Amino acid sequence: MAKSSKTFSCSACGASFNKWSGRCDGCGEWNSIVEDKGISAGPPSKSLGAKRGSSVQLTDLSTQEVPPPRKMSGIGELDRVLGGGLVAASAILVGGDPGIGKSTLLLQAAAHFAQKGLRTIYVSGEEASAQVRMRAQRLGLDQAPVKLAAETNLRDILTTLEVEKPDLAIIDSIQTMWADNVESAPGSVSQVRAAAHELTAFAKRRGVSVVLVGHVTKEGQIAGPRVVEHMVDTVLYFEGERGHQFRILRSVKNRFGPADEIGVFEMTGGGLAEVTNPSALFLSERGAPAAGSVVFAGIEGTRPVLVELQALVAPSPHSQARRTVVGWDGGRLAMILAVLEARCGIPFAGLDVYLNVAGGMKVSEPAADLAVAAALLSAREDVALPAETVVFGEISLSGALRPATQTENRLKEASKLGFTSAIAPAGGKTVGTSGLKLNTMSDLTGFVGEIFGAG
Ligand code: TYD
Ligand code: MG
């Protein structure tokens, strides 16, 4: 029997199917499955065995490779997140919630790269050119030699880019692009996938750096299929809480540099300003030592960052106690609570637990475990930790403390910011530590006994 060549995919989660149905098995969304037209157009491909391919040239692993040429924007926080500047012929996806400041960031980046001599084109599919110009004026960047277009037709955009041959093209946003060979609506999975594919292929073919802006869904994924993330070389997320002025640009994937690197910005009336010393900023609103407040000495990418963790523990009026986390992983919190209960005999049943990372920062390092445990205990016992102390270390399910990576860097940063002591797992590498009083422990029970005088 001839197999149907039609394929369908879910416009919510990107799962693909070979027949249509009303509800996606992948994510449970209704009416989200659409036919992938255009993508599979053309004659069915011949079996690979039918025709002989030509042989591919092989090289040795030891072949000398010149590092890719890079261009700096001069915005240090951006250049570092890119892995040390913009790589030619690379495709970069910048994702973030609507309104977080992606267009602002990329307009500033465009202007800076243009002023450094890169021929730069900014294509907005969301705003009229006049709006982009007004923003540029507000940012004082209207004299930068950036070429603007307000367009959503992918074919026209690609033709323009072929003609203009820029060094850098910014597409804001990938969800507004419309490929006329794909029948579904702009923003659908098929459209986003087709547009991303064409633009990344163009970047490689013509040696142009292409930046795609992508919106993030409420589930925290770049809307459209995950496959866009696989297509590009670099994926950056622009994060932050709406109510806070801090914005964090985080590399979650980078073929040309370290992932997990962060750049910190502050949203001001005049656009995004670089924050070169984020620890000082994250700790700037910290008051006198209080119960439930702990400073975690973290590492983001290659950089140490100190943040304040705040916990509140209170008797719960509900039959099911609440666990609320902002800026950290809820599952990890449940694990720490379970370890405290099972290994140290400190129950949290019947108590509401709230945990917050101050300043709108998101922490994902396991090394925050001990700081979280300290904040929880401090809140529960209503005892403040010793003043000017930083805490870090990973907690294992057995209650043992595991040394964190880059102990040295964490301690140096803490000392630089005026902290005088640190609580850390035993066994971390601490050669020549900068005058900080180091209090090392090997398990959680020891920590509880020493700091809170209980077991
Ligand atoms: P925008 O870059 O349009 O966000 P996105 O492209 O991610 O949707 O920025 C939106 C917010 O930033 C908007 O609420 C206004 C604020 N903003 C400032 O606070 N200062 C500025 O200089 C600019 C340009 C924007
Ligand atoms: Mg925008």
Coordinates of C-alpha atoms in Angstrom, one line a residue, residues 116-361:
K116 CA 32.3 49.1 14.7
G117 CA 32.0 48.9 10.9
L118 CA 29.7 45.9 10.5
R119 CA 27.1 46.4 7.8
T120 CA 24.0 45.8 9.8
I121 CA 20.3 45.3 8.8
Y122 CA 17.5 45.2 11.3
V123 CA 14.3 43.7 10.1
S124 CA 11.3 44.2 12.2
G125 CA 8.2 42.1 11.6
E126 CA 6.4 43.5 14.7
E127 CA 6.9 47.2 14.6
A128 CA 6.8 49.9 11.9
S129 CA 10.1 51.5 10.9
A130 CA 8.9 54.7 12.5
Q131 CA 8.5 52.9 15.9
V132 CA 12.0 51.4 15.7
R133 CA 13.4 54.8 14.7
M134 CA 11.6 56.4 17.7
R135 CA 13.2 53.9 20.0
A136 CA 16.6 54.5 18.4
Q137 CA 16.1 58.2 19.1
R138 CA 15.1 57.6 22.7
L139 CA 18.3 55.5 23.1
G140 CA 20.4 58.2 21.4
L141 CA 21.4 55.7 18.7
D142 CA 19.7 57.3 15.7
Q143 CA 23.0 58.3 14.1
A144 CA 24.2 54.7 14.0
P145 CA 24.5 53.4 10.4
V146 CA 21.9 50.6 10.8
K147 CA 19.6 49.8 7.8
L148 CA 16.0 49.2 8.8
A149 CA 13.1 47.3 7.2
A150 CA 9.6 46.5 8.4
E151 CA 8.8 43.3 6.6
T152 CA 7.5 39.8 7.2
N153 CA 7.7 38.2 3.8
L154 CA 10.6 35.8 4.1
R155 CA 11.3 35.6 0.4
D156 CA 11.6 39.4 0.1
I157 CA 13.8 39.6 3.1
L158 CA 16.1 36.9 1.8
T159 CA 16.3 38.6 -1.6
T160 CA 17.1 41.9 0.1
L161 CA 19.8 40.2 2.2
E162 CA 21.3 38.6 -0.9
V163 CA 21.5 41.9 -2.6
E164 CA 22.7 44.0 0.4
K165 CA 25.2 41.4 1.7
P166 CA 25.3 42.6 5.3
D167 CA 27.6 41.3 8.0
L168 CA 24.8 41.1 10.5
A169 CA 21.1 40.7 10.0
I170 CA 18.6 40.8 12.9
I171 CA 15.2 39.3 12.4
D172 CA 12.7 40.5 15.0
S173 CA 10.9 38.2 15.4
I174 CA 11.0 34.7 13.9
Q175 CA 7.3 34.2 14.8
T176 CA 6.2 37.0 12.5
M177 CA 8.0 35.7 9.5
W178 CA 5.9 34.3 6.7
A179 CA 7.3 31.9 4.1
D180 CA 5.0 31.8 1.1
N181 CA 5.8 28.2 0.2
V182 CA 4.3 27.1 3.6
E183 CA 0.6 27.2 3.8
S184 CA 0.0 27.5 7.5
A185 CA -0.3 30.8 9.3
P186 CA 2.6 32.9 10.5
G187 CA 3.7 31.8 14.0
S188 CA 2.7 28.2 13.4
V189 CA 5.3 25.5 13.9
S190 CA 5.7 24.9 10.2
Q191 CA 6.2 28.6 9.4
V192 CA 8.7 29.1 12.3
R193 CA 10.6 26.0 11.3
A194 CA 10.7 26.9 7.6
A195 CA 11.8 30.5 8.3
A196 CA 14.5 29.5 10.8
H197 CA 15.8 26.9 8.4
E198 CA 16.0 29.3 5.5
L199 CA 17.6 32.0 7.6
T200 CA 20.2 29.7 9.2
A201 CA 21.0 28.2 5.8
F202 CA 21.5 31.7 4.5
A203 CA 23.8 32.6 7.3
K204 CA 26.1 29.6 6.5
R205 CA 25.9 30.1 2.8
R206 CA 26.7 33.8 2.7
G207 CA 28.8 34.2 5.8
V208 CA 26.3 36.5 7.5
S209 CA 25.7 36.5 11.2
V210 CA 21.9 36.1 11.7
V211 CA 20.2 36.9 14.9
L212 CA 16.6 35.5 15.3
V213 CA 14.4 36.9 18.0
G214 CA 11.9 34.4 19.5
H215 CA 9.1 34.8 21.9
V216 CA 8.8 32.4 24.8
T217 CA 5.5 30.7 25.6
K218 CA 4.1 30.7 29.1
E219 CA 5.6 27.3 29.6
G220 CA 9.0 28.9 29.2
Q221 CA 9.9 27.5 25.8
I222 CA 10.7 29.4 22.6
A223 CA 7.3 29.3 20.8
G224 CA 7.5 27.0 17.9
P225 CA 9.3 23.7 17.8
R226 CA 12.4 23.0 19.9
V227 CA 13.9 22.2 16.5
V228 CA 14.8 25.9 16.0
E229 CA 17.1 25.6 19.0
H230 CA 18.8 22.7 17.3
M231 CA 19.2 24.6 14.1
V232 CA 21.0 27.6 15.4
D233 CA 24.6 27.8 16.8
T234 CA 23.8 29.8 19.8
V235 CA 20.7 30.1 22.0
L236 CA 20.5 33.0 24.4
Y237 CA 17.6 33.7 26.8
F238 CA 16.8 37.2 28.0
E239 CA 15.3 36.8 31.4
G240 CA 14.1 38.9 34.3
E241 CA 11.1 39.7 36.4
R242 CA 8.8 42.4 35.0
G243 CA 8.8 44.3 38.2
H244 CA 12.6 44.4 38.5
Q245 CA 14.9 46.4 36.4
F246 CA 17.6 43.6 36.2
R247 CA 17.8 41.6 33.0
I248 CA 19.9 38.6 32.5
L249 CA 21.2 37.4 29.1
R250 CA 22.0 33.7 29.5
S251 CA 23.6 31.4 26.9
V252 CA 21.9 28.0 27.1
K253 CA 23.7 26.7 24.0
N254 CA 26.8 28.0 22.3
R255 CA 28.8 26.1 19.6
F256 CA 31.4 28.9 19.8
G257 CA 31.8 29.4 23.5
P258 CA 30.8 28.3 27.0
A259 CA 27.1 27.8 27.8
D260 CA 25.7 29.1 31.0
E261 CA 27.5 32.4 30.7
I262 CA 25.5 35.3 31.8
G263 CA 25.4 39.0 31.0
V264 CA 23.7 41.4 33.4
F265 CA 21.8 44.5 32.3
E266 CA 19.6 47.1 34.0
M267 CA 16.6 48.5 32.1
T268 CA 16.7 52.2 32.4
G269 CA 14.9 55.1 30.8
G270 CA 17.7 55.2 28.3
G271 CA 17.7 51.6 27.4
L272 CA 19.7 48.7 28.7
A273 CA 22.8 49.6 30.8
E274 CA 25.5 47.1 31.5
V275 CA 26.0 45.9 35.0
T276 CA 29.7 45.0 35.4
N277 CA 29.5 44.0 39.0
P278 CA 26.3 42.1 39.4
S279 CA 27.0 40.8 42.9
A280 CA 27.1 44.3 44.3
L281 CA 23.8 45.0 42.6
F282 CA 22.1 41.9 43.7
L283 CA 23.1 42.5 47.3
S284 CA 22.5 46.3 47.2
E285 CA 19.0 46.0 48.7
R286 CA 20.1 43.7 51.5
G287 CA 19.4 45.0 54.9
A288 CA 20.8 44.0 58.3
P289 CA 21.2 40.2 58.9
A290 CA 17.7 38.8 59.2
A291 CA 16.3 35.3 59.8
G292 CA 15.7 33.5 56.5
S293 CA 18.2 35.5 54.5
V294 CA 21.4 33.9 53.2
V295 CA 23.9 35.0 50.7
F296 CA 24.8 32.3 48.2
A297 CA 28.2 32.5 46.5
G298 CA 27.2 31.2 43.0
I299 CA 29.0 30.8 39.7
E300 CA 27.3 31.7 36.4
G301 CA 29.3 30.5 33.5
T302 CA 32.8 31.7 34.2
R303 CA 31.8 34.4 36.6
P304 CA 31.1 34.4 40.3
V305 CA 27.8 36.0 41.3
L306 CA 26.6 36.5 44.9
V307 CA 22.8 36.5 45.4
E308 CA 20.6 36.7 48.4
L309 CA 18.2 33.8 49.0
Q310 CA 15.2 34.6 51.2
A311 CA 13.0 32.0 52.9
L312 CA 9.9 32.3 54.9
V313 CA 8.5 29.4 57.0
A314 CA 5.2 29.8 58.7
P315 CA 2.5 27.5 60.1
S316 CA 0.1 26.6 57.3
P317 CA -3.6 27.3 57.7
H318 CA -4.3 24.8 54.8
S319 CA -4.6 21.1 55.0
Q320 CA -1.9 20.9 52.4
A321 CA 1.1 23.1 53.2
R322 CA 2.3 25.5 50.4
R323 CA 5.7 25.3 48.7
T324 CA 6.3 28.4 46.6
V325 CA 9.6 29.1 44.9
V326 CA 10.7 32.1 42.8
G327 CA 14.0 31.8 41.0
W328 CA 14.9 28.3 41.9
D329 CA 13.7 24.7 41.1
G330 CA 10.6 23.6 43.0
G331 CA 11.6 19.9 42.7
R332 CA 15.0 20.7 44.2
L333 CA 13.3 22.5 47.1
A334 CA 11.2 19.4 47.8
M335 CA 14.4 17.4 47.9
I336 CA 16.1 19.6 50.4
L337 CA 13.1 19.6 52.6
A338 CA 13.0 15.8 52.5
V339 CA 16.7 15.5 53.3
L340 CA 16.4 17.9 56.2
E341 CA 13.5 15.8 57.5
A342 CA 15.0 12.3 56.9
R343 CA 18.6 13.0 57.8
C344 CA 18.4 15.7 60.4
G345 CA 15.0 15.1 61.9
I346 CA 13.7 18.6 61.1
P347 CA 10.2 18.3 59.8
F348 CA 8.5 20.9 57.6
A349 CA 5.1 19.2 57.6
G350 CA 2.3 21.6 58.4
L351 CA 4.5 24.6 57.6
D352 CA 4.2 26.8 54.5
V353 CA 7.6 27.3 52.8
Y354 CA 8.4 30.3 50.5
L355 CA 11.7 30.7 48.8
N356 CA 12.8 33.6 46.8
V357 CA 16.0 34.6 44.9
A358 CA 16.3 38.3 45.4
G359 CA 16.6 40.7 42.4
G360 CA 14.8 38.5 39.9
M361 CA 17.8 36.3 39.4

